[in-house]
PDB file of C-alpha atoms in Angstrom:
ATOM      1  CA  GLU I   1       7.516  11.077 -15.087  1.00 96.00           C
ATOM      2  CA  VAL I   2       5.397   9.129 -12.636  1.00 97.00           C
ATOM      3  CA  GLN I   3       7.342   7.753  -9.705  1.00 98.00           C
ATOM      4  CA  LEU I   4       6.289   5.772  -6.634  1.00 98.00           C
ATOM      5  CA  VAL I   5       8.903   5.040  -3.997  1.00 98.00           C
ATOM      6  CA  GLU I   6       8.188   2.781  -1.047  1.00 98.00           C
ATOM      7  CA  SER I   7      10.105   2.857   2.224  1.00 98.00           C
ATOM      8  CA  GLY I   8       9.838   1.608   5.772  1.00 98.00           C
ATOM      9  CA  GLY I   9      10.303  -2.102   5.322  1.00 97.00           C
ATOM     10  CA  GLY I  10      12.627  -4.197   7.434  1.00 97.00           C
ATOM     11  CA  LEU I  11      12.939  -7.058   9.882  1.00 98.00           C
ATOM     12  CA  VAL I  12      10.453  -7.156  12.739  1.00 98.00           C
ATOM     13  CA  GLN I  13       9.528  -9.761  15.327  1.00 98.00           C
ATOM     14  CA  PRO I  14       6.085 -11.367  15.363  1.00 98.00           C
ATOM     15  CA  GLY I  15       3.651  -9.077  17.113  1.00 98.00           C
ATOM     16  CA  GLY I  16       5.617  -6.009  16.137  1.00 98.00           C
ATOM     17  CA  SER I  17       4.701  -3.016  14.011  1.00 98.00           C
ATOM     18  CA  LEU I  18       5.984  -1.205  10.948  1.00 98.00           C
ATOM     19  CA  ARG I  19       4.771   1.763   8.958  1.00 98.00           C
ATOM     20  CA  LEU I  20       5.336   1.746   5.232  1.00 98.00           C
ATOM     21  CA  SER I  21       5.370   4.927   3.186  1.00 98.00           C
ATOM     22  CA  CYS I  22       4.951   5.492  -0.532  1.00 98.00           C
ATOM     23  CA  THR I  23       6.010   8.897  -1.814  1.00 98.00           C
ATOM     24  CA  VAL I  24       4.769   9.748  -5.274  1.00 98.00           C
ATOM     25  CA  SER I  25       5.476  12.323  -7.950  1.00 97.00           C
ATOM     26  CA  GLY I  26       4.557  13.038 -11.550  1.00 97.00           C
ATOM     27  CA  PHE I  27       0.765  12.961 -11.225  1.00 96.00           C
ATOM     28  CA  THR I  28      -2.035  14.648  -9.286  1.00 96.00           C
ATOM     29  CA  PHE I  29      -1.952  12.414  -6.227  1.00 96.00           C
ATOM     30  CA  ASP I  30      -5.222  13.609  -4.690  1.00 95.00           C
ATOM     31  CA  SER I  31      -7.173  12.639  -7.814  1.00 95.00           C
ATOM     32  CA  TYR I  32      -6.467   8.905  -7.712  1.00 96.00           C
ATOM     33  CA  SER I  33      -7.167   5.992  -5.447  1.00 96.00           C
ATOM     34  CA  MET I  34      -4.138   4.063  -4.282  1.00 97.00           C
ATOM     35  CA  THR I  35      -3.468   0.448  -3.454  1.00 97.00           C
ATOM     36  CA  TRP I  36      -1.055  -1.692  -1.470  1.00 98.00           C
ATOM     37  CA  VAL I  37      -0.230  -5.111  -2.933  1.00 98.00           C
ATOM     38  CA  ARG I  38       2.196  -7.679  -1.553  1.00 98.00           C
ATOM     39  CA  GLN I  39       4.062 -10.690  -2.838  1.00 98.00           C
ATOM     40  CA  ALA I  40       5.270 -13.344  -0.427  1.00 97.00           C
ATOM     41  CA  PRO I  41       8.336 -15.416  -1.357  1.00 95.00           C
ATOM     42  CA  GLY I  42       7.432 -17.850  -4.098  1.00 95.00           C
ATOM     43  CA  GLN I  43       3.822 -16.676  -4.194  1.00 97.00           C
ATOM     44  CA  GLY I  44       1.667 -14.533  -6.445  1.00 97.00           C
ATOM     45  CA  LEU I  45       0.508 -10.989  -5.906  1.00 96.00           C
ATOM     46  CA  GLU I  46      -2.000 -10.394  -3.113  1.00 97.00           C
ATOM     47  CA  TRP I  47      -4.137  -7.278  -2.862  1.00 97.00           C
ATOM     48  CA  VAL I  48      -3.789  -5.843   0.661  1.00 98.00           C
ATOM     49  CA  SER I  49      -5.648  -2.554   0.903  1.00 97.00           C
ATOM     50  CA  GLY I  50      -7.090   0.351  -1.048  1.00 97.00           C
ATOM     51  CA  ILE I  51      -8.026   3.957  -0.332  1.00 97.00           C
ATOM     52  CA  ASN I  52     -10.007   6.458  -2.350  1.00 96.00           C
ATOM     53  CA  SER I  53      -8.557   9.727  -3.554  1.00 95.00           C
ATOM     54  CA  GLY I  54      -9.784  11.800  -0.624  1.00 95.00           C
ATOM     55  CA  GLY I  55      -8.802   9.254   1.985  1.00 94.00           C
ATOM     56  CA  GLY I  56     -12.259   8.868   3.472  1.00 94.00           C
ATOM     57  CA  SER I  57     -12.953   5.353   2.224  1.00 95.00           C
ATOM     58  CA  THR I  58     -10.750   2.316   2.701  1.00 97.00           C
ATOM     59  CA  ALA I  59     -10.854  -1.427   2.143  1.00 97.00           C
ATOM     60  CA  TYR I  60      -8.786  -4.356   3.390  1.00 97.00           C
ATOM     61  CA  ALA I  61      -8.103  -7.970   2.617  1.00 97.00           C
ATOM     62  CA  ASP I  62      -9.529 -10.298   5.246  1.00 97.00           C
ATOM     63  CA  SER I  63      -5.997 -11.450   6.045  1.00 97.00           C
ATOM     64  CA  VAL I  64      -5.012  -7.989   7.338  1.00 98.00           C
ATOM     65  CA  LYS I  65      -8.313  -6.494   8.491  1.00 98.00           C
ATOM     66  CA  GLY I  66      -8.090  -5.161  12.025  1.00 97.00           C
ATOM     67  CA  ARG I  67      -4.277  -5.167  11.965  1.00 98.00           C
ATOM     68  CA  PHE I  68      -3.352  -2.878   9.055  1.00 98.00           C
ATOM     69  CA  THR I  69      -4.446   0.697   8.424  1.00 98.00           C
ATOM     70  CA  ILE I  70      -4.100   2.491   5.121  1.00 98.00           C
ATOM     71  CA  SER I  71      -4.003   6.273   5.019  1.00 98.00           C
ATOM     72  CA  ARG I  72      -2.754   9.109   2.871  1.00 98.00           C
ATOM     73  CA  ASP I  73      -1.521  12.666   3.221  1.00 98.00           C
ATOM     74  CA  ASN I  74      -2.423  14.412   0.002  1.00 97.00           C
ATOM     75  CA  ALA I  75      -0.509  17.534   0.991  1.00 97.00           C
ATOM     76  CA  LYS I  76       2.663  15.432   1.203  1.00 98.00           C
ATOM     77  CA  ASN I  77       1.907  13.182  -1.800  1.00 98.00           C
ATOM     78  CA  THR I  78       2.390  10.188   0.452  1.00 98.00           C
ATOM     79  CA  LEU I  79       0.526   6.945   1.043  1.00 98.00           C
ATOM     80  CA  TYR I  80       0.959   4.939   4.238  1.00 98.00           C
ATOM     81  CA  LEU I  81       0.360   1.448   5.544  1.00 98.00           C
ATOM     82  CA  GLN I  82       0.473   1.036   9.309  1.00 98.00           C
ATOM     83  CA  MET I  83       1.008  -2.632  10.086  1.00 98.00           C
ATOM     84  CA  ASN I  84       0.429  -3.886  13.622  1.00 98.00           C
ATOM     85  CA  SER I  85       0.393  -7.349  15.206  1.00 98.00           C
ATOM     86  CA  LEU I  86       2.580  -8.620  12.399  1.00 98.00           C
ATOM     87  CA  LYS I  87       2.701 -12.328  11.678  1.00 98.00           C
ATOM     88  CA  PRO I  88       5.304 -14.426   9.860  1.00 97.00           C
ATOM     89  CA  GLU I  89       2.813 -14.849   7.028  1.00 97.00           C
ATOM     90  CA  ASP I  90       2.941 -11.095   6.450  1.00 98.00           C
ATOM     91  CA  THR I  91       6.498 -11.515   5.167  1.00 98.00           C
ATOM     92  CA  ALA I  92       6.485 -10.166   1.631  1.00 98.00           C
ATOM     93  CA  VAL I  93       7.575  -7.424  -0.695  1.00 98.00           C
ATOM     94  CA  TYR I  94       5.022  -4.637  -0.399  1.00 98.00           C
ATOM     95  CA  TYR I  95       4.193  -2.480  -3.398  1.00 98.00           C
ATOM     96  CA  CYS I  96       2.145   0.676  -3.724  1.00 98.00           C
ATOM     97  CA  ALA I  97       0.299   1.223  -6.965  1.00 97.00           C
ATOM     98  CA  LYS I  98      -1.805   3.885  -8.668  1.00 96.00           C
ATOM     99  CA  GLU I  99      -5.306   3.443 -10.054  1.00 93.00           C
ATOM    100  CA  VAL I 100      -5.717   4.026 -13.785  1.00 92.00           C
ATOM    101  CA  ILE I 101      -8.976   5.978 -13.624  1.00 89.00           C
ATOM    102  CA  ARG I 102      -9.141   9.468 -12.164  1.00 90.00           C
ATOM    103  CA  SER I 103     -12.053   9.206  -9.724  1.00 86.00           C
ATOM    104  CA  SER I 104     -13.014  10.045  -6.167  1.00 83.00           C
ATOM    105  CA  GLU I 105     -15.235   6.966  -5.867  1.00 87.00           C
ATOM    106  CA  ILE I 106     -12.869   4.055  -6.419  1.00 89.00           C
ATOM    107  CA  VAL I 107     -11.623   2.281  -3.312  1.00 86.00           C
ATOM    108  CA  VAL I 108     -10.786  -1.182  -4.621  1.00 88.00           C
ATOM    109  CA  SER I 109      -8.865  -0.693  -7.851  1.00 86.00           C
ATOM    110  CA  THR I 110      -9.201  -3.167 -10.679  1.00 81.00           C
ATOM    111  CA  SER I 111      -6.650  -1.515 -12.934  1.00 92.00           C
ATOM    112  CA  LEU I 112      -3.293  -0.287 -11.714  1.00 94.00           C
ATOM    113  CA  ASP I 113      -0.951   1.462 -14.089  1.00 94.00           C
ATOM    114  CA  TYR I 114       2.074   2.528 -12.054  1.00 97.00           C
ATOM    115  CA  TRP I 115       3.864   0.596  -9.344  1.00 97.00           C
ATOM    116  CA  GLY I 116       6.745   1.232  -7.021  1.00 98.00           C
ATOM    117  CA  LYS I 117       9.724  -1.117  -6.804  1.00 98.00           C
ATOM    118  CA  GLY I 118       8.622  -2.462  -3.456  1.00 98.00           C
ATOM    119  CA  THR I 119       9.924  -2.679   0.089  1.00 98.00           C
ATOM    120  CA  LEU I 120      10.664  -5.952   1.860  1.00 98.00           C
ATOM    121  CA  VAL I 121       8.972  -6.755   5.155  1.00 98.00           C
ATOM    122  CA  THR I 122      10.306  -9.751   7.047  1.00 98.00           C
ATOM    123  CA  VAL I 123       8.494 -10.951  10.145  1.00 98.00           C
ATOM    124  CA  SER I 124      10.650 -13.394  12.038  1.00 97.00           C
ATOM    125  CA  SER I 125      11.984 -14.101  15.500  1.00 95.00           C
TER     126      SER I 125
END
C-alpha cells in the first residue's frame, strides 16, 4: 500500500522558517519524481516545487523561488521542503505527491497519482 505522510507544519511568524517532511512507503521512492503542492484557504491547488528521482534537478514556482528548497533523502524514503522567509500568503495546507511515471528525467510532474493528507502551515503574527 502506497502511503505518503507529511509532517512539520505549524504556526510561524512572518520571516520565520519551517521544514516540512514527507515520509513515504509502498513504492520504490528513488525511482519517482516528487512534488509539493499547496492549497490556501478558499483557493485552488498551487504547484510549489518538484524534484527528480535522483534529487539532482529541482524546480520552483515563482512565488517561492529563492525562499523554498526542495530536497530528498532516498535512503530514508523522505522528501523535504525547507521554507524560509515565510510570508502570510504562504499559509496553506501543503501536500506531497508522487509522479505517475517511473523516470529519472521528470522534474515538473504533470500527473500525480498518490497524495498525502497534508500538513497545515500558518504564517501569522
